[in-house]
Coordinates of C-alpha atoms in Angstrom, one line a residue:
M1 CA 1.0 -19.2 22.4
S2 CA 3.4 -16.3 22.3
T3 CA 3.3 -13.6 24.9
P4 CA 1.7 -10.2 23.9
L5 CA 4.0 -7.5 22.7
A6 CA 4.8 -4.8 25.2
P7 CA 3.0 -1.5 24.7
A8 CA 5.0 1.4 23.3
A9 CA 6.2 3.6 26.1
P10 CA 5.9 7.3 25.3
S11 CA 9.7 7.7 25.9
T12 CA 10.4 5.8 22.7
V13 CA 9.1 8.8 20.7
T14 CA 9.5 11.8 22.9
T15 CA 13.1 11.7 24.3
A16 CA 14.8 12.3 21.0
A17 CA 14.0 15.9 20.2
P18 CA 16.6 16.8 17.6
S19 CA 17.5 20.4 18.7
T20 CA 15.9 23.8 19.2
V21 CA 16.2 24.4 15.5
T22 CA 13.4 22.7 13.5
R23 CA 14.9 20.1 11.1
T24 CA 13.1 18.8 8.1
Y25 CA 12.6 15.2 6.9
A26 CA 11.7 13.2 3.8
V27 CA 10.7 9.5 3.8
R28 CA 11.2 7.6 0.5
T29 CA 9.3 4.3 0.2
L30 CA 10.6 1.4 -1.9
G31 CA 8.2 -1.5 -1.7
C32 CA 4.7 -2.8 -1.0
Q33 CA 1.7 -1.4 0.9
M34 CA 3.2 -2.7 4.2
N35 CA 6.3 -0.5 3.5
V36 CA 4.0 2.5 2.7
H37 CA 2.3 2.1 6.0
D38 CA 5.6 1.7 7.9
S39 CA 6.7 4.9 6.3
E40 CA 3.6 6.6 7.7
H41 CA 4.8 5.4 11.2
M42 CA 8.3 6.7 10.5
A43 CA 7.0 10.1 9.6
G44 CA 4.7 10.2 12.6
M45 CA 7.6 9.4 15.0
L46 CA 9.8 12.1 13.4
E47 CA 7.1 14.7 13.7
Q48 CA 6.4 13.8 17.3
A49 CA 10.1 14.1 17.9
G50 CA 10.1 17.7 16.6
Y51 CA 10.9 17.3 12.9
T52 CA 8.8 18.8 10.1
K53 CA 8.0 17.4 6.7
A54 CA 10.1 18.9 3.9
S55 CA 8.2 20.5 1.1
A56 CA 7.7 18.4 -2.0
A57 CA 10.2 20.6 -3.9
D58 CA 12.8 20.2 -1.1
A59 CA 12.3 16.5 -0.9
A60 CA 12.6 16.0 -4.6
A61 CA 15.8 18.1 -4.6
D62 CA 17.3 16.2 -1.6
R63 CA 17.2 19.3 0.5
A64 CA 15.7 17.7 3.6
D65 CA 17.8 17.6 6.8
V66 CA 17.0 13.9 7.3
V67 CA 16.3 11.5 4.4
V68 CA 14.9 8.1 5.4
I69 CA 14.8 5.3 2.8
N70 CA 12.4 2.6 3.6
T71 CA 13.5 -0.5 1.7
C72 CA 12.0 -3.7 0.2
A73 CA 14.0 -6.9 -0.2
V74 CA 11.5 -9.0 -2.2
R75 CA 13.1 -8.4 -5.6
E76 CA 16.8 -8.4 -6.6
N77 CA 16.6 -4.9 -7.9
A78 CA 15.7 -3.6 -4.5
A79 CA 19.3 -3.3 -3.6
N80 CA 20.1 -1.6 -6.9
K81 CA 17.4 1.0 -6.1
L82 CA 18.7 1.5 -2.6
Y83 CA 22.3 2.0 -3.5
G84 CA 21.3 4.2 -6.5
N85 CA 19.6 6.5 -4.1
L86 CA 22.5 6.4 -1.6
G87 CA 25.0 7.1 -4.3
R88 CA 23.1 10.2 -5.4
L89 CA 22.8 11.4 -1.8
A90 CA 26.5 11.0 -1.1
S91 CA 27.4 14.2 -3.0
V92 CA 24.4 16.1 -1.6
K93 CA 25.4 15.3 1.9
A94 CA 29.0 16.3 1.3
E95 CA 27.8 19.8 0.5
R96 CA 25.2 20.0 3.4
P97 CA 26.8 19.7 6.8
G98 CA 24.4 18.2 9.4
M99 CA 22.4 16.3 6.8
Q100 CA 21.5 12.7 7.9
I101 CA 20.6 9.6 6.0
A102 CA 18.7 6.6 7.5
V103 CA 17.9 3.3 5.9
G104 CA 15.1 1.1 7.3
G105 CA 12.8 -1.7 6.2
C106 CA 13.3 -5.2 4.9
L107 CA 16.6 -4.7 3.1
A108 CA 18.1 -3.0 6.2
Q109 CA 16.9 -6.0 8.3
K110 CA 18.6 -8.4 5.8
D111 CA 21.9 -6.6 5.1
R112 CA 22.5 -4.9 8.4
G113 CA 26.1 -3.7 8.7
T114 CA 26.7 -4.3 5.0
I115 CA 24.9 -1.1 4.2
V116 CA 27.3 1.1 6.2
S117 CA 30.3 -0.7 4.8
K118 CA 29.1 -0.1 1.2
A119 CA 27.8 3.5 1.9
P120 CA 29.8 4.8 4.9
W121 CA 27.9 8.2 4.7
V122 CA 24.8 6.5 6.0
D123 CA 24.1 7.6 9.6
V124 CA 21.4 5.1 10.8
V125 CA 20.4 1.6 9.8
F126 CA 17.3 0.1 11.6
G127 CA 15.1 -2.9 10.9
T128 CA 11.5 -4.0 10.5
H129 CA 11.2 -5.0 14.2
N130 CA 12.3 -1.6 15.8
L131 CA 10.7 1.2 13.8
D132 CA 10.3 3.1 17.1
A133 CA 14.1 3.5 17.5
L134 CA 14.4 5.9 14.5
P135 CA 14.3 9.3 16.3
V136 CA 16.7 8.0 19.1
L137 CA 19.1 6.6 16.6
L138 CA 19.3 9.8 14.6
E139 CA 20.0 11.8 17.8
R140 CA 22.6 9.3 18.9
A141 CA 24.3 9.3 15.5
R142 CA 24.4 13.1 15.6
H143 CA 25.8 13.2 19.2
N144 CA 28.4 10.4 18.6
E145 CA 29.3 11.5 15.1
A146 CA 29.2 7.8 14.1
A147 CA 26.8 5.5 12.2
Q148 CA 24.3 3.7 14.4
V149 CA 23.1 0.2 13.3
E150 CA 20.4 -1.3 15.4
I151 CA 18.5 -4.4 14.2
A152 CA 16.1 -6.2 16.5
E153 CA 15.6 -9.9 16.0
T154 CA 12.0 -9.9 17.1
L155 CA 9.2 -7.4 17.1
Q156 CA 9.6 -4.9 19.9
V157 CA 6.5 -2.7 19.5
F158 CA 3.5 -3.4 17.4
P159 CA 3.8 -0.7 14.7
S160 CA 0.2 0.3 14.9
T161 CA 0.7 1.6 18.4
L162 CA 3.2 4.1 17.0
P163 CA 2.4 7.7 16.0
T164 CA 1.3 7.9 12.3
R165 CA 1.4 10.7 9.8
R166 CA -1.1 9.7 7.2
E167 CA -0.7 11.2 3.7
S168 CA -4.4 10.8 2.8
V169 CA -7.4 12.2 4.8
Y170 CA -9.9 10.1 2.9
A171 CA -8.3 6.6 2.9
G172 CA -5.9 4.8 5.3
W173 CA -4.1 1.6 5.9
V174 CA -4.8 -0.4 9.1
S175 CA -2.4 -3.3 9.9
I176 CA -4.2 -6.3 11.4
S177 CA -1.1 -8.5 11.6
V178 CA 2.6 -8.5 10.9
G179 CA 4.8 -11.4 9.8
C180 CA 3.9 -14.7 8.1
N181 CA 3.8 -18.3 9.0
N182 CA 4.0 -19.6 5.4
T183 CA 7.2 -21.1 4.0
C184 CA 7.1 -20.2 0.3
T185 CA 10.5 -21.1 -1.1
F186 CA 10.9 -17.9 -3.1
C187 CA 9.9 -15.5 -0.3
I188 CA 12.2 -13.7 2.1
V189 CA 9.4 -12.0 4.1
P190 CA 9.0 -14.5 6.9
H191 CA 12.8 -14.3 7.5
L192 CA 12.7 -10.5 7.7
R193 CA 9.3 -9.9 9.4
G194 CA 9.1 -13.0 11.6
K195 CA 6.2 -15.2 12.5
E196 CA 2.7 -13.9 12.2
R197 CA 1.6 -11.7 15.1
D198 CA -2.1 -10.7 15.2
R199 CA -3.7 -7.6 16.8
R200 CA -6.8 -8.1 18.9
P201 CA -10.0 -7.2 17.0
G202 CA -10.9 -4.5 19.5
A203 CA -7.6 -2.7 18.8
V204 CA -8.1 -3.0 15.0
L205 CA -11.6 -1.6 15.2
A206 CA -10.6 1.2 17.5
E207 CA -8.0 2.3 14.9
V208 CA -10.5 2.1 12.1
E209 CA -13.0 4.2 14.1
A210 CA -10.3 6.8 14.9
L211 CA -9.5 7.0 11.2
V212 CA -13.2 7.5 10.3
A213 CA -13.4 10.2 13.0
Q214 CA -10.5 12.0 11.3
G215 CA -12.5 12.0 8.0
A216 CA -11.5 8.8 6.3
V217 CA -14.2 7.0 4.3
E218 CA -12.0 4.1 3.0
V219 CA -9.8 1.7 5.0
T220 CA -7.6 -1.1 3.7
L221 CA -6.8 -3.9 6.2
L222 CA -3.2 -5.0 5.8
G223 CA -1.3 -8.2 6.6
Q224 CA 1.2 -10.5 4.9
N225 CA -1.7 -13.1 4.9
V226 CA -4.8 -11.3 6.1
N227 CA -7.1 -14.3 6.0
S228 CA -5.1 -16.3 8.4
Y229 CA -5.8 -13.5 10.9
G230 CA -6.8 -15.0 14.3
V231 CA -4.5 -18.0 14.3
E232 CA -2.5 -16.5 17.1
F233 CA -5.4 -16.1 19.5
G234 CA -7.2 -19.2 18.3
D235 CA -10.1 -18.0 16.2
R236 CA -9.9 -19.2 12.6
G237 CA -13.1 -17.3 11.8
A238 CA -11.7 -14.0 13.1
F239 CA -11.1 -12.4 9.7
A240 CA -14.7 -12.9 8.5
K241 CA -15.9 -11.5 11.8
L242 CA -13.6 -8.5 11.5
L243 CA -15.0 -7.7 8.0
R244 CA -18.6 -7.9 9.4
A245 CA -17.6 -5.7 12.3
C246 CA -16.2 -3.1 10.0
G247 CA -19.7 -3.0 8.4
T248 CA -21.1 -1.6 11.6
I249 CA -18.9 1.4 11.8
D250 CA -20.9 4.5 11.0
G251 CA -19.3 6.7 8.3
L252 CA -17.0 3.9 6.9
E253 CA -18.0 3.6 3.3
R254 CA -15.3 1.3 1.7
V255 CA -13.4 -1.6 3.2
R256 CA -10.6 -3.4 1.3
F257 CA -7.9 -5.9 2.3
T258 CA -4.7 -7.2 1.1
S259 CA -3.3 -9.8 0.6
P260 CA -5.0 -13.1 1.3
H261 CA -3.5 -16.6 0.7
P262 CA -5.5 -19.0 -1.5
A263 CA -4.8 -21.9 0.9
A264 CA -6.5 -20.2 3.8
F265 CA -9.3 -18.5 1.9
T266 CA -12.6 -19.8 3.2
D267 CA -16.3 -19.5 2.3
D268 CA -17.1 -17.5 5.4
V269 CA -14.9 -14.7 4.1
I270 CA -16.7 -14.8 0.8
A271 CA -20.0 -14.6 2.6
A272 CA -18.8 -11.7 4.8
M273 CA -17.6 -9.8 1.7
A274 CA -20.9 -10.3 -0.2
E275 CA -23.1 -9.6 2.8
T276 CA -21.3 -6.5 4.3
P277 CA -22.3 -3.5 2.2
N278 CA -19.1 -1.5 2.8
V279 CA -16.8 -4.3 1.9
M280 CA -15.9 -3.6 -1.7
P281 CA -16.3 -6.1 -4.6
Q282 CA -12.6 -6.4 -5.1
L283 CA -10.1 -9.1 -4.3
H284 CA -6.3 -9.3 -4.8
M285 CA -5.5 -13.1 -4.8
P286 CA -1.9 -14.0 -5.5
L287 CA -1.7 -17.0 -7.9
Q288 CA 2.1 -17.0 -8.5
S289 CA 1.9 -19.9 -11.0
G290 CA -0.8 -21.9 -12.7
S291 CA 1.3 -25.1 -12.7
D292 CA 0.6 -27.5 -9.9
R293 CA 4.1 -28.9 -10.1
V294 CA 5.6 -25.4 -9.7
L295 CA 3.2 -24.5 -6.9
R296 CA 4.4 -27.6 -5.1
A297 CA 8.0 -26.6 -5.6
M298 CA 7.1 -23.1 -4.3
R299 CA 5.5 -24.7 -1.2
R300 CA 2.2 -22.9 -2.1
S301 CA -0.3 -25.2 -0.4
Y302 CA -3.0 -25.0 -3.0
R303 CA -3.4 -26.1 -6.6
S304 CA -4.8 -24.5 -9.7
D305 CA -8.2 -26.1 -9.4
K306 CA -8.7 -24.9 -5.8
F307 CA -7.6 -21.4 -6.9
L308 CA -10.1 -21.3 -9.8
G309 CA -12.8 -22.7 -7.5
I310 CA -12.3 -19.8 -5.1
L311 CA -12.7 -17.3 -7.9
E312 CA -15.8 -19.1 -9.1
R313 CA -17.4 -18.8 -5.7
V314 CA -16.4 -15.2 -5.3
R315 CA -18.0 -14.3 -8.6
A316 CA -21.1 -16.3 -7.8
A317 CA -21.6 -14.2 -4.7
M318 CA -20.3 -10.9 -6.2
P319 CA -20.8 -11.0 -10.0
D320 CA -19.1 -7.7 -10.6
A321 CA -16.1 -8.3 -8.4
S322 CA -12.7 -7.2 -9.8
I323 CA -10.0 -9.7 -9.1
T324 CA -6.3 -9.0 -9.4
T325 CA -3.2 -11.2 -8.8
D326 CA 0.5 -11.7 -8.5
L327 CA 2.5 -13.9 -10.9
I328 CA 6.1 -15.2 -11.1
V329 CA 7.6 -16.2 -14.4
G330 CA 10.7 -18.4 -14.6
F331 CA 10.8 -20.1 -11.2
P332 CA 13.6 -22.6 -11.2
G333 CA 12.6 -25.8 -13.0
E334 CA 9.7 -24.2 -14.8
T335 CA 9.2 -26.0 -18.1
E336 CA 7.3 -24.8 -21.2
E337 CA 4.5 -27.1 -20.1
D338 CA 4.4 -25.5 -16.7
F339 CA 4.3 -22.1 -18.3
A340 CA 1.4 -23.2 -20.5
E341 CA -0.5 -24.1 -17.4
T342 CA 0.0 -20.6 -16.1
L343 CA -1.3 -19.1 -19.3
R344 CA -4.3 -21.4 -19.1
V345 CA -5.2 -20.4 -15.5
V346 CA -4.7 -16.7 -16.3
E347 CA -7.0 -17.0 -19.3
E348 CA -9.7 -18.7 -17.2
S349 CA -9.3 -16.4 -14.2
R350 CA -10.1 -13.2 -16.1
F351 CA -8.0 -11.0 -13.8
S352 CA -8.6 -7.2 -14.1
S353 CA -4.9 -6.8 -13.8
A354 CA -1.8 -8.7 -12.6
F355 CA 1.5 -7.8 -11.0
T356 CA 3.8 -9.9 -13.0
F357 CA 7.5 -10.5 -12.1
Q358 CA 10.4 -12.5 -13.3
Y359 CA 11.7 -14.8 -10.7
S360 CA 14.3 -13.1 -8.5
P361 CA 16.6 -15.3 -6.3
R362 CA 16.8 -14.0 -2.8
P363 CA 19.6 -15.1 -0.5
G364 CA 18.3 -16.9 2.6
T365 CA 15.3 -18.5 0.8
P366 CA 15.1 -22.3 0.0
A367 CA 15.0 -21.6 -3.7
F368 CA 18.1 -19.5 -3.8
D369 CA 20.5 -22.3 -4.6
L370 CA 18.3 -23.8 -7.4
P371 CA 19.6 -23.5 -10.9
E372 CA 18.1 -20.5 -12.7
L373 CA 16.5 -20.6 -16.1
P374 CA 18.3 -18.8 -19.0
K375 CA 17.4 -15.1 -18.9
E376 CA 16.3 -15.1 -22.5
V377 CA 13.8 -17.9 -21.8
V378 CA 12.3 -16.1 -18.8
Q379 CA 12.1 -12.8 -20.7
E380 CA 10.3 -14.4 -23.7
R381 CA 7.8 -16.1 -21.3
F382 CA 7.3 -12.9 -19.4
E383 CA 6.5 -11.0 -22.6
R384 CA 4.0 -13.6 -23.6
L385 CA 2.3 -13.5 -20.2
L386 CA 2.1 -9.7 -20.3
A387 CA 0.5 -9.8 -23.8
L388 CA -2.1 -12.3 -22.6
Q389 CA -2.9 -10.3 -19.5
D390 CA -3.1 -7.0 -21.5
R391 CA -5.7 -8.7 -23.8
V392 CA -7.7 -10.1 -20.9
S393 CA -7.6 -6.8 -19.0
G394 CA -8.7 -5.0 -22.1
Q395 CA -11.7 -7.4 -22.5
E396 CA -12.7 -7.1 -18.9
S397 CA -12.4 -3.3 -19.0
A398 CA -14.6 -3.2 -22.1
R399 CA -17.3 -5.0 -20.2
Q400 CA -17.5 -1.9 -17.9
V401 CA -18.5 0.5 -20.7
G402 CA -22.1 1.7 -20.0
R403 CA -21.9 1.0 -16.3
T404 CA -22.7 3.6 -13.7
V405 CA -19.9 3.8 -11.1
Q406 CA -19.3 5.7 -7.9
V407 CA -15.8 7.3 -8.1
L408 CA -14.0 8.4 -4.9
V409 CA -11.9 11.3 -6.2
T410 CA -8.3 11.0 -5.3
E411 CA -5.7 13.8 -4.7
G412 CA -3.1 12.6 -7.1
A413 CA -4.0 13.6 -10.6
G414 CA -3.7 11.2 -13.6
R415 CA -0.8 11.8 -15.9
K416 CA -2.9 13.4 -18.6
D417 CA -5.6 15.0 -16.4
G418 CA -4.2 18.5 -17.0
A419 CA -4.5 18.1 -20.8
T420 CA -7.8 16.3 -20.8
H421 CA -9.4 18.3 -18.0
R422 CA -10.4 15.1 -16.2
L423 CA -10.3 14.1 -12.5
T424 CA -9.0 10.7 -11.3
G425 CA -10.4 8.4 -8.7
R426 CA -11.3 4.8 -7.8
A427 CA -14.5 3.0 -8.4
E428 CA -16.0 0.6 -5.9
D429 CA -14.1 -2.3 -7.4
N430 CA -10.9 -0.3 -7.3
R431 CA -10.6 0.2 -11.0
L432 CA -8.9 3.5 -11.9
V433 CA -11.3 5.9 -13.5
H434 CA -10.6 9.2 -15.3
L435 CA -13.8 11.2 -15.3
A436 CA -14.8 14.4 -17.1
V437 CA -16.6 17.2 -15.3
P438 CA -19.0 19.6 -17.0
A439 CA -17.2 22.3 -19.1
P440 CA -18.0 25.1 -16.6
V441 CA -16.6 23.0 -13.7
A442 CA -13.5 22.2 -15.8
A443 CA -12.9 25.9 -16.3
T444 CA -13.3 26.6 -12.6
L445 CA -10.8 23.9 -11.7
A446 CA -8.2 24.9 -14.3
T447 CA -5.8 26.3 -11.7
T448 CA -6.1 24.7 -8.3
S449 CA -2.5 23.8 -7.5
E450 CA -0.5 25.8 -4.9
V451 CA -2.9 28.8 -5.0
P452 CA -4.0 31.0 -2.1
V453 CA -7.1 29.8 -0.3
E454 CA -9.2 32.5 -1.9
G455 CA -8.1 31.3 -5.3
D456 CA -9.1 27.6 -5.0
P457 CA -12.8 27.2 -5.8
R458 CA -12.9 23.9 -3.9
L459 CA -12.3 25.8 -0.7
A460 CA -14.8 28.5 -1.2
D461 CA -17.5 29.1 1.4
D462 CA -20.2 29.0 -1.4
L463 CA -18.8 25.8 -3.0
A464 CA -20.8 25.0 -6.1
A465 CA -22.7 21.7 -5.9
D466 CA -21.1 20.3 -9.0
V467 CA -17.4 20.9 -8.0
P468 CA -15.9 17.8 -6.5
R469 CA -13.0 17.8 -4.0
P470 CA -10.6 15.0 -3.2
G471 CA -12.5 12.6 -0.9
D472 CA -15.9 13.4 -2.5
V473 CA -17.8 10.8 -4.5
V474 CA -18.9 11.4 -8.1
T475 CA -21.5 9.2 -9.9
V476 CA -20.7 8.9 -13.6
Q477 CA -21.2 6.5 -16.5
V478 CA -18.2 4.7 -18.1
T479 CA -17.9 5.7 -21.8
Q480 CA -14.6 4.3 -22.9
S481 CA -12.1 1.7 -21.7
A482 CA -8.4 0.8 -21.8
P483 CA -6.8 -2.3 -20.3
Y484 CA -5.9 -0.7 -17.0
H485 CA -8.2 2.3 -16.7
L486 CA -11.7 3.5 -17.5
I487 CA -12.9 6.8 -18.9
A488 CA -16.2 8.3 -17.8
D489 CA -17.1 11.3 -20.0
S490 CA -20.8 11.1 -19.5
A491 CA -20.8 14.7 -18.1
L492 CA -19.8 16.2 -21.4
A493 CA -23.0 15.1 -23.1
G494 CA -25.3 16.0 -20.3
G495 CA -25.3 12.5 -19.0
E496 CA -24.8 11.0 -15.6
Y497 CA -22.8 13.3 -13.3
R498 CA -23.6 13.8 -9.6
V499 CA -21.3 15.0 -6.8
R500 CA -21.8 13.7 -3.3
R501 CA -20.2 15.6 -0.5
T502 CA -18.4 13.5 2.1
R503 CA -16.7 14.1 5.5
S504 CA -13.5 13.2 3.7
G505 CA -13.9 16.1 1.3
D506 CA -14.6 18.3 4.3
A507 CA -11.4 17.1 6.0
W508 CA -9.4 17.6 2.8
A509 CA -10.6 21.2 2.5
A510 CA -9.8 21.9 6.2
R511 CA -6.3 20.5 5.8
E512 CA -5.7 22.6 2.6
V513 CA -7.0 25.7 4.3
A514 CA -4.5 25.2 7.1
R515 CA -1.7 24.3 4.7
L516 CA -2.2 27.3 2.5
G517 CA -2.4 29.7 5.5
G518 CA -6.1 30.4 5.6
G519 CA -8.4 30.6 8.6
D520 CA -10.6 27.9 10.1
D521 CA -13.9 29.6 9.5
H522 CA -14.6 28.3 6.0
G523 CA -17.5 26.0 6.9
H524 CA -15.9 22.8 5.9
G525 CA -16.8 20.8 9.0
A526 CA -14.5 19.7 11.6
P527 CA -10.9 20.5 10.6
A528 CA -8.3 17.7 10.4
A529 CA -5.9 17.7 13.2
P530 CA -2.6 19.4 12.3
G531 CA 0.5 17.2 12.2
P532 CA 0.5 13.5 12.4
V533 CA -2.5 11.4 13.3
V534 CA -1.6 9.6 16.5
L535 CA -3.6 6.4 17.0
G536 CA -3.6 4.1 20.0
L537 CA -0.4 5.3 21.6
P538 CA -0.7 4.0 25.2
T539 CA 0.0 6.2 28.2
L540 CA 1.5 5.1 31.5
R541 CA -1.0 4.7 34.4
A542 CA -0.2 6.5 37.7

C-alpha cells in the first residue's frame, strides 16, 4: 500500500504574495469536470496569495495581469485550443508589460518544455501533480525574468487540501480520488494523473459538510473511476458506503457522481443510489463502444451484455433514472459490423444524451501506433451515430412531458432565456429545463444583470414569494420537449408553479449584495464568506 500524501503546508500558498499592488487573474479551463475543479483550486491559491479575480469583461478582453490556461490532453484538438489561446495572448502581452501567462493541467504534464519552446512568451508551466506550486512559480518567473517549468512526477499534495474558489454557491465538486488504475489503450489519463489515490471517507465527508455550511445544496463526487473508490485502503464497498453517508448530511439535497467504470459497477452501488433519498436518479456510464471485439482491443474489461445488464438493474431500482454515456467512433480496426453493434447497444440503452467523439490518437497510449481508419469513414459513422442518439434523446425527452419536476435554478441563463423570459435549471435527473415564470414575475425579472442592489428584485428585503433566485427550487410541469432540454411553461396557464426558498438562494443573495456593494442587513441568512472557500487546509501544530 502506498504511503499517505503529505499534508499541504501553509507556506505553499502564503509565501508568494505578488507585490503590494493588487494584481488580477483569470483562469481558463479546457477540459473535463476534473479540470474545472482543478481550476477552482488554482483560483483559490491565487486569491490566498493576494491576487483578485478579473472582472468578466477584463477576462474576456485578456486584460488580466495573470492568465492561467488549465489544459486537457484527452483529445487531439486540445493542443490546437491551447496554442490558439497562446497565439492570441502573445500580442496582448507585448502591449502589457508585467502580464504573465501560465499553462497547467494534463497537456502541460505531457508536453512540459515543449510549450515554452513553441510559445516562449509563456512564463510558467506546471503539471497535474503540483498545482500548489502556481503562486510561487509566478513570483519566481517575475523575479528571475525567465520562464519557470516545474513538472512533478508524482502527486505532491492532494488537491482537495488546497484553497478553493468555488464559482457556485449552490453546487460544488468534491474529489474523492485522483488518478486511475485502468489501462484503456486509447486513454492518456493514467500516464498524466498517475495511479489512483483515494481520500479517506472522513476527509471527503468533512469537505461535503463544509460546502453545505457555505450554502450548497448539491454536490458532485469526482474521480477518474469513482466506483473503484476504496481500493487503496482495502474496502471495495467504500463507494456505496460513501453515498449512504452523504444521505445523512443535513441540508444536502442532491448528490451526484462521475464517472464510474462499468467493470467495477456493483449492485451495492445501485442499492445505495435507490435507497438514499438525496442521491439523484442520474447515472453517467461510459460505454465507449458496443462491439465486444473493440472493447477487448480498448482493454475495457466488460462486454456489451454486462453493460446492458447494469442499465437494466439501475432502471429496475430507479425507473425514472436518466442515463448518459461517452462513445468513441472509429477506434483502429473498427469494422462496419463493429459499428453496427454500437448502434444496437445505443438503441437498447436509451441514453438521455451521449458525449460522442471521433477517435483521437494520443502519443504515449498503446493504441497510438495502430493504423487509423480513413477520416471519411469515421465521419460518416459519427454522423450516423449522432442521428441515432438525437432520435433516441428526442423520444426519451418526449416521455417527460406532463411530469412534475423540481428544478434547481442555475445562475447561467439559457441562450434564449432573455427572449423567452424563461429561467434555466436542472431537474433531479440532471435534465436541462427552461421554465416559464408567471407574467408579473417575468416583468419583475426583466432587468436583473449588473444592477444596483436596490434595483434587483431578487435581493429585496420583501422578496415576493413567487420570485426565484439562483439556488432556489421551482416545482413546474413539463409542457414541451426537445432532444436535449425540456420546457416547463405550466406557470403561463395557471398550472404548477411553486418556489421553494433554499439556503443556497440565501447564500447567492448574500454574495450578490457584497459583489454589488450593498450592506449585509438584507435578511438573506448567513452571508457567504468573501473570497475563496478554503476547505481542509491543515495548520502546523505547535
